[in-house]
Amino acid sequence: MFGVIEGTGFEIIRPEFADRILFHAHVERLWTGGRWCEGPAWFAAGRYLVWSDIPNDRMMRFDDTDGSVSVFRQPSQNANGNGIDRQGRLVTCEHLSRRVTRTGHDGSVTVLADRFEGRKFNSPNDVVVRADGSIWFTDPPYGILMDYEGRRADSEIGGCHVYRFDPDTDDVTAVATDYVKPNGLAFSPDEQYLYIADTGRSHDPDGPAHIRRHIVSDDGRTLSGGEVFATCSSGMFDGFRVDRDGYLWSSAGDGVHCLSPDGDLVGKIHIPETVANVCFGGPKLNRLFITATTSLYAVFLNSNGIHPAR
Ligand code: MG
Protein backbone atom coordinates (compact mmCIF):
# COMPACT_ATOMS: atom_id res chain seq x y z
CA MET A 1 0.00 0.00 0.00
CA PHE A 2 2.85 2.40 0.71
CA GLY A 3 5.81 3.24 -1.48
CA VAL A 4 5.88 4.02 -5.17
CA ILE A 5 3.53 1.93 -7.29
CA GLU A 6 4.85 1.13 -10.72
CA GLY A 7 3.17 3.13 -13.44
CA THR A 8 2.12 5.99 -11.19
CA GLY A 9 3.45 9.52 -10.85
CA PHE A 10 2.82 13.16 -11.64
CA GLU A 11 3.45 14.65 -15.08
CA ILE A 12 3.76 18.42 -15.09
CA ILE A 13 2.67 19.86 -18.42
CA ARG A 14 2.29 23.48 -17.30
CA PRO A 15 4.07 25.02 -14.29
CA GLU A 16 0.80 25.83 -12.51
CA PHE A 17 0.23 22.12 -11.98
CA ALA A 18 3.26 22.03 -9.67
CA ASP A 19 1.36 24.28 -7.26
CA ARG A 20 -1.58 21.89 -7.17
CA ILE A 21 0.32 18.73 -6.18
CA LEU A 22 2.71 17.52 -3.49
CA PHE A 23 5.97 16.25 -4.92
CA HIS A 24 6.62 13.86 -2.07
CA ALA A 25 3.11 12.37 -2.14
CA HIS A 26 2.72 9.05 -3.90
CA VAL A 27 -0.26 7.32 -5.39
CA GLU A 28 -1.47 4.52 -3.11
CA ARG A 29 -3.49 1.53 -4.18
CA LEU A 30 -6.00 1.19 -1.37
CA TRP A 31 -7.83 -1.85 -2.66
CA THR A 32 -8.10 -4.10 -5.68
CA GLY A 33 -10.48 -6.87 -6.69
CA GLY A 34 -13.23 -5.09 -8.60
CA ARG A 35 -14.21 -5.36 -12.25
CA TRP A 36 -15.18 -1.80 -13.13
CA CYS A 37 -14.94 0.64 -10.25
CA GLU A 38 -16.87 3.89 -10.57
CA GLY A 39 -18.85 6.50 -8.70
CA PRO A 40 -16.77 7.46 -5.62
CA ALA A 41 -18.55 9.64 -3.04
CA TRP A 42 -17.07 10.94 0.20
CA PHE A 43 -19.08 10.94 3.45
CA ALA A 44 -17.43 13.60 5.58
CA ALA A 45 -19.33 12.91 8.81
CA GLY A 46 -18.45 9.21 8.79
CA ARG A 47 -15.01 9.57 7.21
CA TYR A 48 -15.66 6.91 4.61
CA LEU A 49 -15.84 6.59 0.85
CA VAL A 50 -18.50 4.67 -1.04
CA TRP A 51 -17.98 3.57 -4.63
CA SER A 52 -19.53 1.21 -7.17
CA ASP A 53 -18.18 -2.02 -8.63
CA ILE A 54 -20.71 -2.13 -11.45
CA PRO A 55 -20.31 -5.62 -13.02
CA ASN A 56 -20.07 -7.25 -9.59
CA ASP A 57 -23.41 -5.64 -8.67
CA ARG A 58 -22.08 -4.17 -5.45
CA MET A 59 -21.06 -0.98 -3.79
CA MET A 60 -17.94 -0.83 -1.64
CA ARG A 61 -16.94 1.21 1.38
CA PHE A 62 -13.45 2.41 2.33
CA ASP A 63 -13.16 3.36 6.01
CA ASP A 64 -10.68 6.21 6.32
CA THR A 65 -10.29 5.66 10.06
CA ASP A 66 -8.60 2.26 9.70
CA GLY A 67 -8.16 1.68 5.96
CA SER A 68 -10.52 -1.28 5.85
CA VAL A 69 -12.73 -2.04 2.84
CA SER A 70 -16.06 -3.81 3.02
CA VAL A 71 -19.18 -4.35 0.92
CA PHE A 72 -21.57 -1.45 1.40
CA ARG A 73 -24.52 -2.82 -0.62
CA GLN A 74 -25.09 -5.97 -2.66
CA PRO A 75 -26.98 -6.35 -4.89
CA SER A 76 -26.67 -2.74 -5.94
CA GLN A 77 -28.81 -2.75 -9.11
CA ASN A 78 -25.49 -2.37 -10.96
CA ALA A 79 -25.11 1.06 -9.40
CA ASN A 80 -22.78 3.48 -11.15
CA GLY A 81 -22.36 7.16 -10.21
CA ASN A 82 -22.89 8.39 -6.67
CA GLY A 83 -23.27 11.82 -5.13
CA ILE A 84 -24.12 13.47 -1.84
CA ASP A 85 -27.07 15.79 -1.41
CA ARG A 86 -27.26 18.89 0.77
CA GLN A 87 -28.35 16.81 3.75
CA GLY A 88 -25.41 14.44 3.37
CA ARG A 89 -27.51 11.63 1.90
CA LEU A 90 -26.29 9.24 -0.76
CA VAL A 91 -27.73 9.71 -4.26
CA THR A 92 -27.12 6.80 -6.64
CA CYS A 93 -27.51 6.08 -10.34
CA GLU A 94 -28.61 2.50 -10.94
CA HIS A 95 -28.15 0.74 -14.30
CA LEU A 96 -30.24 -2.39 -13.75
CA SER A 97 -33.29 -0.64 -12.35
CA ARG A 98 -32.73 2.37 -14.65
CA ARG A 99 -33.34 4.90 -11.91
CA VAL A 100 -31.85 7.44 -9.52
CA THR A 101 -32.30 6.74 -5.81
CA ARG A 102 -31.58 8.41 -2.51
CA THR A 103 -30.52 6.54 0.62
CA GLY A 104 -32.06 8.23 3.64
CA HIS A 105 -30.55 8.76 7.05
CA ASP A 106 -32.50 5.72 8.23
CA GLY A 107 -31.03 3.58 5.45
CA SER A 108 -34.18 3.38 3.37
CA VAL A 109 -33.83 3.69 -0.39
CA THR A 110 -36.22 6.07 -2.15
CA VAL A 111 -36.68 6.22 -5.91
CA LEU A 112 -36.27 9.84 -6.99
CA ALA A 113 -36.73 9.38 -10.73
CA ASP A 114 -37.03 6.42 -13.09
CA ARG A 115 -38.65 7.90 -16.20
CA PHE A 116 -39.04 10.98 -18.35
CA GLU A 117 -42.41 11.80 -19.87
CA GLY A 118 -43.59 8.28 -19.08
CA ARG A 119 -40.64 6.44 -20.65
CA LYS A 120 -37.96 4.68 -18.66
CA PHE A 121 -34.48 6.10 -18.55
CA ASN A 122 -31.72 4.24 -20.40
CA SER A 123 -29.33 3.74 -17.47
CA PRO A 124 -28.49 6.79 -15.32
CA ASN A 125 -24.72 7.07 -15.17
CA ASP A 126 -23.47 9.95 -13.06
CA VAL A 127 -25.00 12.54 -10.78
CA VAL A 128 -24.26 15.84 -9.10
CA VAL A 129 -26.29 17.86 -6.60
CA ARG A 130 -26.47 21.64 -6.86
CA ALA A 131 -26.49 23.93 -3.81
CA ASP A 132 -30.23 24.52 -4.35
CA GLY A 133 -30.81 20.79 -3.83
CA SER A 134 -31.58 20.00 -7.47
CA ILE A 135 -30.13 16.74 -8.76
CA TRP A 136 -28.53 16.65 -12.21
CA PHE A 137 -27.73 13.36 -13.93
CA THR A 138 -26.76 11.86 -17.28
CA ASP A 139 -28.47 8.99 -19.06
CA PRO A 140 -26.27 7.20 -21.63
CA PRO A 141 -27.12 3.62 -22.68
CA TYR A 142 -24.22 1.65 -21.17
CA GLY A 143 -26.48 -0.32 -18.83
CA ILE A 144 -28.85 -1.37 -21.64
CA LEU A 145 -26.26 -2.04 -24.34
CA MET A 146 -25.03 -5.18 -22.61
CA ASP A 147 -25.83 -7.55 -19.78
CA TYR A 148 -22.41 -7.01 -18.16
CA GLU A 149 -23.27 -3.72 -16.45
CA GLY A 150 -27.05 -4.00 -16.41
CA ARG A 151 -29.52 -5.74 -18.70
CA ARG A 152 -29.75 -5.43 -22.46
CA ALA A 153 -32.85 -3.56 -23.54
CA ASP A 154 -34.11 -1.07 -26.08
CA SER A 155 -34.09 2.60 -25.24
CA GLU A 156 -37.58 3.84 -24.54
CA ILE A 157 -36.58 7.48 -24.77
CA GLY A 158 -34.62 7.05 -27.99
CA GLY A 159 -31.92 9.53 -26.99
CA CYS A 160 -29.26 10.11 -24.36
CA HIS A 161 -29.99 13.24 -22.40
CA VAL A 162 -29.01 15.15 -19.30
CA TYR A 163 -31.74 15.69 -16.72
CA ARG A 164 -32.54 17.87 -13.75
CA PHE A 165 -34.63 16.48 -10.92
CA ASP A 166 -36.36 18.91 -8.58
CA PRO A 167 -36.77 17.30 -5.13
CA ASP A 168 -39.44 19.85 -4.19
CA THR A 169 -41.80 19.05 -7.06
CA ASP A 170 -40.44 15.67 -8.28
CA ASP A 171 -40.31 17.19 -11.77
CA VAL A 172 -37.77 15.82 -14.24
CA THR A 173 -36.72 18.12 -17.06
CA ALA A 174 -34.29 17.47 -19.91
CA VAL A 175 -31.61 20.16 -19.74
CA ALA A 176 -29.36 18.97 -22.59
CA THR A 177 -30.52 16.82 -25.49
CA ASP A 178 -27.66 17.13 -28.00
CA TYR A 179 -25.24 14.61 -26.50
CA VAL A 180 -24.18 11.27 -27.96
CA LYS A 181 -23.37 9.61 -24.61
CA PRO A 182 -23.41 12.12 -21.74
CA ASN A 183 -21.39 10.86 -18.82
CA GLY A 184 -19.56 12.62 -15.96
CA LEU A 185 -20.72 16.06 -14.83
CA ALA A 186 -19.75 18.70 -12.27
CA PHE A 187 -20.43 22.34 -11.47
CA SER A 188 -17.86 25.11 -11.27
CA PRO A 189 -17.25 26.38 -7.70
CA ASP A 190 -19.74 29.24 -8.15
CA GLU A 191 -22.17 26.90 -9.97
CA GLN A 192 -22.28 29.35 -12.85
CA TYR A 193 -21.13 26.58 -15.18
CA LEU A 194 -22.00 22.93 -15.58
CA TYR A 195 -19.38 20.74 -17.23
CA ILE A 196 -20.56 17.54 -18.93
CA ALA A 197 -18.45 14.80 -20.53
CA ASP A 198 -19.50 13.04 -23.72
CA THR A 199 -18.10 9.53 -24.20
CA GLY A 200 -19.61 8.95 -27.62
CA ARG A 201 -16.24 7.64 -28.79
CA SER A 202 -16.78 4.43 -26.80
CA HIS A 203 -18.87 3.04 -29.64
CA ASP A 204 -17.80 5.28 -32.54
CA PRO A 205 -14.14 6.06 -33.34
CA ASP A 206 -15.27 9.40 -34.72
CA GLY A 207 -17.51 10.16 -31.75
CA PRO A 208 -16.86 12.80 -29.10
CA ALA A 209 -14.34 12.35 -26.28
CA HIS A 210 -14.66 15.75 -24.71
CA ILE A 211 -16.08 17.88 -21.93
CA ARG A 212 -18.49 20.69 -22.76
CA ARG A 213 -19.18 23.76 -20.65
CA HIS A 214 -22.71 25.08 -20.21
CA ILE A 215 -23.90 28.29 -18.58
CA VAL A 216 -26.46 27.71 -15.84
CA SER A 217 -29.40 30.13 -15.93
CA ASP A 218 -29.86 32.56 -13.04
CA ASP A 219 -32.81 30.55 -11.72
CA GLY A 220 -30.69 27.39 -11.82
CA ARG A 221 -33.14 25.49 -14.00
CA THR A 222 -31.82 25.55 -17.56
CA LEU A 223 -28.57 25.55 -19.53
CA SER A 224 -27.23 27.57 -22.43
CA GLY A 225 -23.94 27.58 -24.29
CA GLY A 226 -22.29 24.18 -24.28
CA GLU A 227 -19.12 24.74 -26.26
CA VAL A 228 -16.37 22.11 -26.22
CA PHE A 229 -14.20 22.88 -23.18
CA ALA A 230 -11.50 20.23 -23.57
CA THR A 231 -10.90 17.16 -25.73
CA CYS A 232 -9.29 14.10 -24.19
CA SER A 233 -5.81 13.20 -25.44
CA SER A 234 -5.86 9.68 -24.00
CA GLY A 235 -9.01 7.58 -24.04
CA MET A 236 -12.06 9.46 -22.82
CA PHE A 237 -13.12 11.76 -20.02
CA ASP A 238 -15.61 9.83 -17.91
CA GLY A 239 -16.26 11.07 -14.37
CA PHE A 240 -14.54 14.16 -12.98
CA ARG A 241 -14.62 16.72 -10.15
CA VAL A 242 -13.82 20.41 -9.85
CA ASP A 243 -11.60 21.73 -7.06
CA ARG A 244 -12.08 24.96 -5.11
CA ASP A 245 -10.03 26.93 -7.59
CA GLY A 246 -12.00 25.75 -10.58
CA TYR A 247 -9.53 23.16 -11.90
CA LEU A 248 -11.06 19.97 -13.28
CA TRP A 249 -9.62 16.61 -12.23
CA SER A 250 -10.86 14.12 -14.78
CA SER A 251 -10.63 10.44 -15.45
CA ALA A 252 -8.82 9.50 -18.65
CA GLY A 253 -7.26 6.46 -20.27
CA ASP A 254 -3.79 6.95 -18.82
CA GLY A 255 -4.77 8.31 -15.42
CA VAL A 256 -6.16 11.59 -14.15
CA HIS A 257 -5.95 14.74 -16.26
CA CYS A 258 -5.95 18.14 -14.59
CA LEU A 259 -7.57 20.87 -16.68
CA SER A 260 -7.28 24.58 -15.93
CA PRO A 261 -10.42 26.74 -15.71
CA ASP A 262 -9.63 27.67 -19.31
CA GLY A 263 -9.66 24.04 -20.41
CA ASP A 264 -5.90 23.58 -20.81
CA LEU A 265 -4.31 20.29 -19.81
CA VAL A 266 -1.83 21.34 -17.10
CA GLY A 267 -0.80 17.98 -15.69
CA LYS A 268 -1.52 14.30 -15.20
CA ILE A 269 -1.49 11.71 -12.48
CA HIS A 270 -0.46 8.51 -14.17
CA ILE A 271 -2.38 5.42 -13.09
CA PRO A 272 -1.65 1.94 -14.44
CA GLU A 273 -5.34 1.18 -15.08
CA THR A 274 -8.02 3.07 -17.01
CA VAL A 275 -9.61 5.61 -14.66
CA ALA A 276 -13.41 5.96 -14.59
CA ASN A 277 -13.96 8.58 -11.90
CA VAL A 278 -12.46 10.59 -9.03
CA CYS A 279 -13.61 12.27 -5.84
CA PHE A 280 -12.04 14.54 -3.25
CA GLY A 281 -12.12 13.23 0.29
CA GLY A 282 -10.42 13.09 3.63
CA PRO A 283 -11.12 15.49 6.51
CA LYS A 284 -9.56 18.37 4.55
CA LEU A 285 -10.85 17.29 1.13
CA ASN A 286 -7.26 17.30 -0.08
CA ARG A 287 -7.03 13.65 -1.03
CA LEU A 288 -8.12 12.51 -4.47
CA PHE A 289 -9.75 9.08 -4.53
CA ILE A 290 -9.49 7.43 -7.93
CA THR A 291 -11.65 4.53 -9.15
CA ALA A 292 -9.71 2.79 -11.89
CA THR A 293 -10.97 -0.46 -13.47
CA THR A 294 -10.18 -3.08 -10.78
CA SER A 295 -8.78 -0.82 -8.06
CA LEU A 296 -9.25 2.12 -5.74
CA TYR A 297 -6.30 4.52 -5.63
CA ALA A 298 -5.70 7.72 -3.68
CA VAL A 299 -3.18 10.53 -3.59
CA PHE A 300 -2.83 13.63 -1.43
CA LEU A 301 -2.81 16.90 -3.35
CA ASN A 302 -2.18 20.56 -2.68
CA SER A 303 -5.73 21.14 -3.94
CA ASN A 304 -9.06 20.85 -2.15
CA GLY A 305 -12.45 19.61 -3.24
CA ILE A 306 -15.83 21.18 -2.62
CA HIS A 307 -18.20 19.29 -0.37
CA PRO A 308 -21.79 19.23 -1.65
CA ALA A 309 -23.21 19.72 1.83
CA ARG A 310 -20.89 22.63 2.59
MG1 MG B 1 -19.48 7.51 -15.83
GROMACS .gro file of C-alpha atoms and ligand atoms in nm:
model
  311
    1MET     CA    1   0.000   0.000   0.000
    2PHE     CA    2   0.285   0.240   0.071
    3GLY     CA    3   0.581   0.324  -0.148
    4VAL     CA    4   0.588   0.402  -0.517
    5ILE     CA    5   0.353   0.193  -0.729
    6GLU     CA    6   0.485   0.113  -1.072
    7GLY     CA    7   0.317   0.313  -1.344
    8THR     CA    8   0.212   0.599  -1.119
    9GLY     CA    9   0.345   0.952  -1.085
   10PHE     CA   10   0.282   1.316  -1.164
   11GLU     CA   11   0.345   1.465  -1.508
   12ILE     CA   12   0.376   1.842  -1.509
   13ILE     CA   13   0.267   1.986  -1.842
   14ARG     CA   14   0.229   2.348  -1.730
   15PRO     CA   15   0.407   2.502  -1.429
   16GLU     CA   16   0.080   2.583  -1.251
   17PHE     CA   17   0.023   2.212  -1.198
   18ALA     CA   18   0.326   2.203  -0.967
   19ASP     CA   19   0.136   2.428  -0.726
   20ARG     CA   20  -0.158   2.189  -0.717
   21ILE     CA   21   0.032   1.873  -0.618
   22LEU     CA   22   0.271   1.752  -0.349
   23PHE     CA   23   0.597   1.625  -0.492
   24HIS     CA   24   0.662   1.386  -0.207
   25ALA     CA   25   0.311   1.237  -0.214
   26HIS     CA   26   0.272   0.905  -0.390
   27VAL     CA   27  -0.026   0.732  -0.539
   28GLU     CA   28  -0.147   0.452  -0.311
   29ARG     CA   29  -0.349   0.153  -0.418
   30LEU     CA   30  -0.600   0.119  -0.137
   31TRP     CA   31  -0.783  -0.185  -0.266
   32THR     CA   32  -0.810  -0.410  -0.568
   33GLY     CA   33  -1.048  -0.687  -0.669
   34GLY     CA   34  -1.323  -0.509  -0.860
   35ARG     CA   35  -1.421  -0.536  -1.225
   36TRP     CA   36  -1.518  -0.180  -1.313
   37CYS     CA   37  -1.494   0.064  -1.025
   38GLU     CA   38  -1.687   0.389  -1.057
   39GLY     CA   39  -1.885   0.650  -0.870
   40PRO     CA   40  -1.677   0.746  -0.562
   41ALA     CA   41  -1.855   0.964  -0.304
   42TRP     CA   42  -1.707   1.094   0.020
   43PHE     CA   43  -1.908   1.094   0.345
   44ALA     CA   44  -1.743   1.360   0.558
   45ALA     CA   45  -1.933   1.291   0.881
   46GLY     CA   46  -1.845   0.921   0.879
   47ARG     CA   47  -1.501   0.957   0.721
   48TYR     CA   48  -1.566   0.691   0.461
   49LEU     CA   49  -1.584   0.659   0.085
   50VAL     CA   50  -1.850   0.467  -0.104
   51TRP     CA   51  -1.798   0.357  -0.463
   52SER     CA   52  -1.953   0.121  -0.717
   53ASP     CA   53  -1.818  -0.202  -0.863
   54ILE     CA   54  -2.071  -0.213  -1.145
   55PRO     CA   55  -2.031  -0.562  -1.302
   56ASN     CA   56  -2.007  -0.725  -0.959
   57ASP     CA   57  -2.341  -0.564  -0.867
   58ARG     CA   58  -2.208  -0.417  -0.545
   59MET     CA   59  -2.106  -0.098  -0.379
   60MET     CA   60  -1.794  -0.083  -0.164
   61ARG     CA   61  -1.694   0.121   0.138
   62PHE     CA   62  -1.345   0.241   0.233
   63ASP     CA   63  -1.316   0.336   0.601
   64ASP     CA   64  -1.068   0.621   0.632
   65THR     CA   65  -1.029   0.566   1.006
   66ASP     CA   66  -0.860   0.226   0.970
   67GLY     CA   67  -0.816   0.168   0.596
   68SER     CA   68  -1.052  -0.128   0.585
   69VAL     CA   69  -1.273  -0.204   0.284
   70SER     CA   70  -1.606  -0.381   0.302
   71VAL     CA   71  -1.918  -0.435   0.092
   72PHE     CA   72  -2.157  -0.145   0.140
   73ARG     CA   73  -2.452  -0.282  -0.062
   74GLN     CA   74  -2.509  -0.597  -0.266
   75PRO     CA   75  -2.698  -0.635  -0.489
   76SER     CA   76  -2.667  -0.274  -0.594
   77GLN     CA   77  -2.881  -0.275  -0.911
   78ASN     CA   78  -2.549  -0.237  -1.096
   79ALA     CA   79  -2.511   0.106  -0.940
   80ASN     CA   80  -2.278   0.348  -1.115
   81GLY     CA   81  -2.236   0.716  -1.021
   82ASN     CA   82  -2.289   0.839  -0.667
   83GLY     CA   83  -2.327   1.182  -0.513
   84ILE     CA   84  -2.412   1.347  -0.184
   85ASP     CA   85  -2.707   1.579  -0.141
   86ARG     CA   86  -2.726   1.889   0.077
   87GLN     CA   87  -2.835   1.681   0.375
   88GLY     CA   88  -2.541   1.444   0.337
   89ARG     CA   89  -2.751   1.163   0.190
   90LEU     CA   90  -2.629   0.924  -0.076
   91VAL     CA   91  -2.773   0.971  -0.426
   92THR     CA   92  -2.712   0.680  -0.664
   93CYS     CA   93  -2.751   0.608  -1.034
   94GLU     CA   94  -2.861   0.250  -1.094
   95HIS     CA   95  -2.815   0.074  -1.430
   96LEU     CA   96  -3.024  -0.239  -1.375
   97SER     CA   97  -3.329  -0.064  -1.235
   98ARG     CA   98  -3.273   0.237  -1.465
   99ARG     CA   99  -3.334   0.490  -1.191
  100VAL     CA  100  -3.185   0.744  -0.952
  101THR     CA  101  -3.230   0.674  -0.581
  102ARG     CA  102  -3.158   0.841  -0.251
  103THR     CA  103  -3.052   0.654   0.062
  104GLY     CA  104  -3.206   0.823   0.364
  105HIS     CA  105  -3.055   0.876   0.705
  106ASP     CA  106  -3.250   0.572   0.823
  107GLY     CA  107  -3.103   0.358   0.545
  108SER     CA  108  -3.418   0.338   0.337
  109VAL     CA  109  -3.383   0.369  -0.039
  110THR     CA  110  -3.622   0.607  -0.215
  111VAL     CA  111  -3.668   0.622  -0.591
  112LEU     CA  112  -3.627   0.984  -0.699
  113ALA     CA  113  -3.673   0.938  -1.073
  114ASP     CA  114  -3.703   0.642  -1.309
  115ARG     CA  115  -3.865   0.790  -1.620
  116PHE     CA  116  -3.904   1.098  -1.835
  117GLU     CA  117  -4.241   1.180  -1.987
  118GLY     CA  118  -4.359   0.828  -1.908
  119ARG     CA  119  -4.064   0.644  -2.065
  120LYS     CA  120  -3.796   0.468  -1.866
  121PHE     CA  121  -3.448   0.610  -1.855
  122ASN     CA  122  -3.172   0.424  -2.040
  123SER     CA  123  -2.933   0.374  -1.747
  124PRO     CA  124  -2.849   0.679  -1.532
  125ASN     CA  125  -2.472   0.707  -1.517
  126ASP     CA  126  -2.347   0.995  -1.306
  127VAL     CA  127  -2.500   1.254  -1.078
  128VAL     CA  128  -2.426   1.584  -0.910
  129VAL     CA  129  -2.629   1.786  -0.660
  130ARG     CA  130  -2.647   2.164  -0.686
  131ALA     CA  131  -2.649   2.393  -0.381
  132ASP     CA  132  -3.023   2.452  -0.435
  133GLY     CA  133  -3.081   2.079  -0.383
  134SER     CA  134  -3.158   2.000  -0.747
  135ILE     CA  135  -3.013   1.674  -0.876
  136TRP     CA  136  -2.853   1.665  -1.221
  137PHE     CA  137  -2.773   1.336  -1.393
  138THR     CA  138  -2.676   1.186  -1.728
  139ASP     CA  139  -2.847   0.899  -1.906
  140PRO     CA  140  -2.627   0.720  -2.163
  141PRO     CA  141  -2.712   0.362  -2.268
  142TYR     CA  142  -2.422   0.165  -2.117
  143GLY     CA  143  -2.648  -0.032  -1.883
  144ILE     CA  144  -2.885  -0.137  -2.164
  145LEU     CA  145  -2.626  -0.204  -2.434
  146MET     CA  146  -2.503  -0.518  -2.261
  147ASP     CA  147  -2.583  -0.755  -1.978
  148TYR     CA  148  -2.241  -0.701  -1.816
  149GLU     CA  149  -2.327  -0.372  -1.645
  150GLY     CA  150  -2.705  -0.400  -1.641
  151ARG     CA  151  -2.952  -0.574  -1.870
  152ARG     CA  152  -2.975  -0.543  -2.246
  153ALA     CA  153  -3.285  -0.356  -2.354
  154ASP     CA  154  -3.411  -0.107  -2.608
  155SER     CA  155  -3.409   0.260  -2.524
  156GLU     CA  156  -3.758   0.384  -2.454
  157ILE     CA  157  -3.658   0.748  -2.477
  158GLY     CA  158  -3.462   0.705  -2.799
  159GLY     CA  159  -3.192   0.953  -2.699
  160CYS     CA  160  -2.926   1.011  -2.436
  161HIS     CA  161  -2.999   1.324  -2.240
  162VAL     CA  162  -2.901   1.515  -1.930
  163TYR     CA  163  -3.174   1.569  -1.672
  164ARG     CA  164  -3.254   1.787  -1.375
  165PHE     CA  165  -3.463   1.648  -1.092
  166ASP     CA  166  -3.636   1.891  -0.858
  167PRO     CA  167  -3.677   1.730  -0.513
  168ASP     CA  168  -3.944   1.985  -0.419
  169THR     CA  169  -4.180   1.905  -0.706
  170ASP     CA  170  -4.044   1.567  -0.828
  171ASP     CA  171  -4.031   1.719  -1.177
  172VAL     CA  172  -3.777   1.582  -1.424
  173THR     CA  173  -3.672   1.812  -1.706
  174ALA     CA  174  -3.429   1.747  -1.991
  175VAL     CA  175  -3.161   2.016  -1.974
  176ALA     CA  176  -2.936   1.897  -2.259
  177THR     CA  177  -3.052   1.682  -2.549
  178ASP     CA  178  -2.766   1.713  -2.800
  179TYR     CA  179  -2.524   1.461  -2.650
  180VAL     CA  180  -2.418   1.127  -2.796
  181LYS     CA  181  -2.337   0.961  -2.461
  182PRO     CA  182  -2.341   1.212  -2.174
  183ASN     CA  183  -2.139   1.086  -1.882
  184GLY     CA  184  -1.956   1.262  -1.596
  185LEU     CA  185  -2.072   1.606  -1.483
  186ALA     CA  186  -1.975   1.870  -1.227
  187PHE     CA  187  -2.043   2.234  -1.147
  188SER     CA  188  -1.786   2.511  -1.127
  189PRO     CA  189  -1.725   2.638  -0.770
  190ASP     CA  190  -1.974   2.924  -0.815
  191GLU     CA  191  -2.217   2.690  -0.997
  192GLN     CA  192  -2.228   2.935  -1.285
  193TYR     CA  193  -2.113   2.658  -1.518
  194LEU     CA  194  -2.200   2.293  -1.558
  195TYR     CA  195  -1.938   2.074  -1.723
  196ILE     CA  196  -2.056   1.754  -1.893
  197ALA     CA  197  -1.845   1.480  -2.053
  198ASP     CA  198  -1.950   1.304  -2.372
  199THR     CA  199  -1.810   0.953  -2.420
  200GLY     CA  200  -1.961   0.895  -2.762
  201ARG     CA  201  -1.624   0.764  -2.879
  202SER     CA  202  -1.678   0.443  -2.680
  203HIS     CA  203  -1.887   0.304  -2.964
  204ASP     CA  204  -1.780   0.528  -3.254
  205PRO     CA  205  -1.414   0.606  -3.334
  206ASP     CA  206  -1.527   0.940  -3.472
  207GLY     CA  207  -1.751   1.016  -3.175
  208PRO     CA  208  -1.686   1.280  -2.910
  209ALA     CA  209  -1.434   1.235  -2.628
  210HIS     CA  210  -1.466   1.575  -2.471
  211ILE     CA  211  -1.608   1.788  -2.193
  212ARG     CA  212  -1.849   2.069  -2.276
  213ARG     CA  213  -1.918   2.376  -2.065
  214HIS     CA  214  -2.271   2.508  -2.021
  215ILE     CA  215  -2.390   2.829  -1.858
  216VAL     CA  216  -2.646   2.771  -1.584
  217SER     CA  217  -2.940   3.013  -1.593
  218ASP     CA  218  -2.986   3.256  -1.304
  219ASP     CA  219  -3.281   3.055  -1.172
  220GLY     CA  220  -3.069   2.739  -1.182
  221ARG     CA  221  -3.314   2.549  -1.400
  222THR     CA  222  -3.182   2.555  -1.756
  223LEU     CA  223  -2.857   2.555  -1.953
  224SER     CA  224  -2.723   2.757  -2.243
  225GLY     CA  225  -2.394   2.758  -2.429
  226GLY     CA  226  -2.229   2.418  -2.428
  227GLU     CA  227  -1.912   2.474  -2.626
  228VAL     CA  228  -1.637   2.211  -2.622
  229PHE     CA  229  -1.420   2.288  -2.318
  230ALA     CA  230  -1.150   2.023  -2.357
  231THR     CA  231  -1.090   1.716  -2.573
  232CYS     CA  232  -0.929   1.410  -2.419
  233SER     CA  233  -0.581   1.320  -2.544
  234SER     CA  234  -0.586   0.968  -2.400
  235GLY     CA  235  -0.901   0.758  -2.404
  236MET     CA  236  -1.206   0.946  -2.282
  237PHE     CA  237  -1.312   1.176  -2.002
  238ASP     CA  238  -1.561   0.983  -1.791
  239GLY     CA  239  -1.626   1.107  -1.437
  240PHE     CA  240  -1.454   1.416  -1.298
  241ARG     CA  241  -1.462   1.672  -1.015
  242VAL     CA  242  -1.382   2.041  -0.985
  243ASP     CA  243  -1.160   2.173  -0.706
  244ARG     CA  244  -1.208   2.496  -0.511
  245ASP     CA  245  -1.003   2.693  -0.759
  246GLY     CA  246  -1.200   2.575  -1.058
  247TYR     CA  247  -0.953   2.316  -1.190
  248LEU     CA  248  -1.106   1.997  -1.328
  249TRP     CA  249  -0.962   1.661  -1.223
  250SER     CA  250  -1.086   1.412  -1.478
  251SER     CA  251  -1.063   1.044  -1.545
  252ALA     CA  252  -0.882   0.950  -1.865
  253GLY     CA  253  -0.726   0.646  -2.027
  254ASP     CA  254  -0.379   0.695  -1.882
  255GLY     CA  255  -0.477   0.831  -1.542
  256VAL     CA  256  -0.616   1.159  -1.415
  257HIS     CA  257  -0.595   1.474  -1.626
  258CYS     CA  258  -0.595   1.814  -1.459
  259LEU     CA  259  -0.757   2.087  -1.668
  260SER     CA  260  -0.728   2.458  -1.593
  261PRO     CA  261  -1.042   2.674  -1.571
  262ASP     CA  262  -0.963   2.767  -1.931
  263GLY     CA  263  -0.966   2.404  -2.041
  264ASP     CA  264  -0.590   2.358  -2.081
  265LEU     CA  265  -0.431   2.029  -1.981
  266VAL     CA  266  -0.183   2.134  -1.710
  267GLY     CA  267  -0.080   1.798  -1.569
  268LYS     CA  268  -0.152   1.430  -1.520
  269ILE     CA  269  -0.149   1.171  -1.248
  270HIS     CA  270  -0.046   0.851  -1.417
  271ILE     CA  271  -0.238   0.542  -1.309
  272PRO     CA  272  -0.165   0.194  -1.444
  273GLU     CA  273  -0.534   0.118  -1.508
  274THR     CA  274  -0.802   0.307  -1.701
  275VAL     CA  275  -0.961   0.561  -1.466
  276ALA     CA  276  -1.341   0.596  -1.459
  277ASN     CA  277  -1.396   0.858  -1.190
  278VAL     CA  278  -1.246   1.059  -0.903
  279CYS     CA  279  -1.361   1.227  -0.584
  280PHE     CA  280  -1.204   1.454  -0.325
  281GLY     CA  281  -1.212   1.323   0.029
  282GLY     CA  282  -1.042   1.309   0.363
  283PRO     CA  283  -1.112   1.549   0.651
  284LYS     CA  284  -0.956   1.837   0.455
  285LEU     CA  285  -1.085   1.729   0.113
  286ASN     CA  286  -0.726   1.730  -0.008
  287ARG     CA  287  -0.703   1.365  -0.103
  288LEU     CA  288  -0.812   1.251  -0.447
  289PHE     CA  289  -0.975   0.908  -0.453
  290ILE     CA  290  -0.949   0.743  -0.793
  291THR     CA  291  -1.165   0.453  -0.915
  292ALA     CA  292  -0.971   0.279  -1.189
  293THR     CA  293  -1.097  -0.046  -1.347
  294THR     CA  294  -1.018  -0.308  -1.078
  295SER     CA  295  -0.878  -0.082  -0.806
  296LEU     CA  296  -0.925   0.212  -0.574
  297TYR     CA  297  -0.630   0.452  -0.563
  298ALA     CA  298  -0.570   0.772  -0.368
  299VAL     CA  299  -0.318   1.053  -0.359
  300PHE     CA  300  -0.283   1.363  -0.143
  301LEU     CA  301  -0.281   1.690  -0.335
  302ASN     CA  302  -0.218   2.056  -0.268
  303SER     CA  303  -0.573   2.114  -0.394
  304ASN     CA  304  -0.906   2.085  -0.215
  305GLY     CA  305  -1.245   1.961  -0.324
  306ILE     CA  306  -1.583   2.118  -0.262
  307HIS     CA  307  -1.820   1.929  -0.037
  308PRO     CA  308  -2.179   1.923  -0.165
  309ALA     CA  309  -2.321   1.972   0.183
  310ARG     CA  310  -2.089   2.263   0.259
  311MG      MG  311  -1.948   0.751  -1.583
   0.00000   0.00000   0.00000
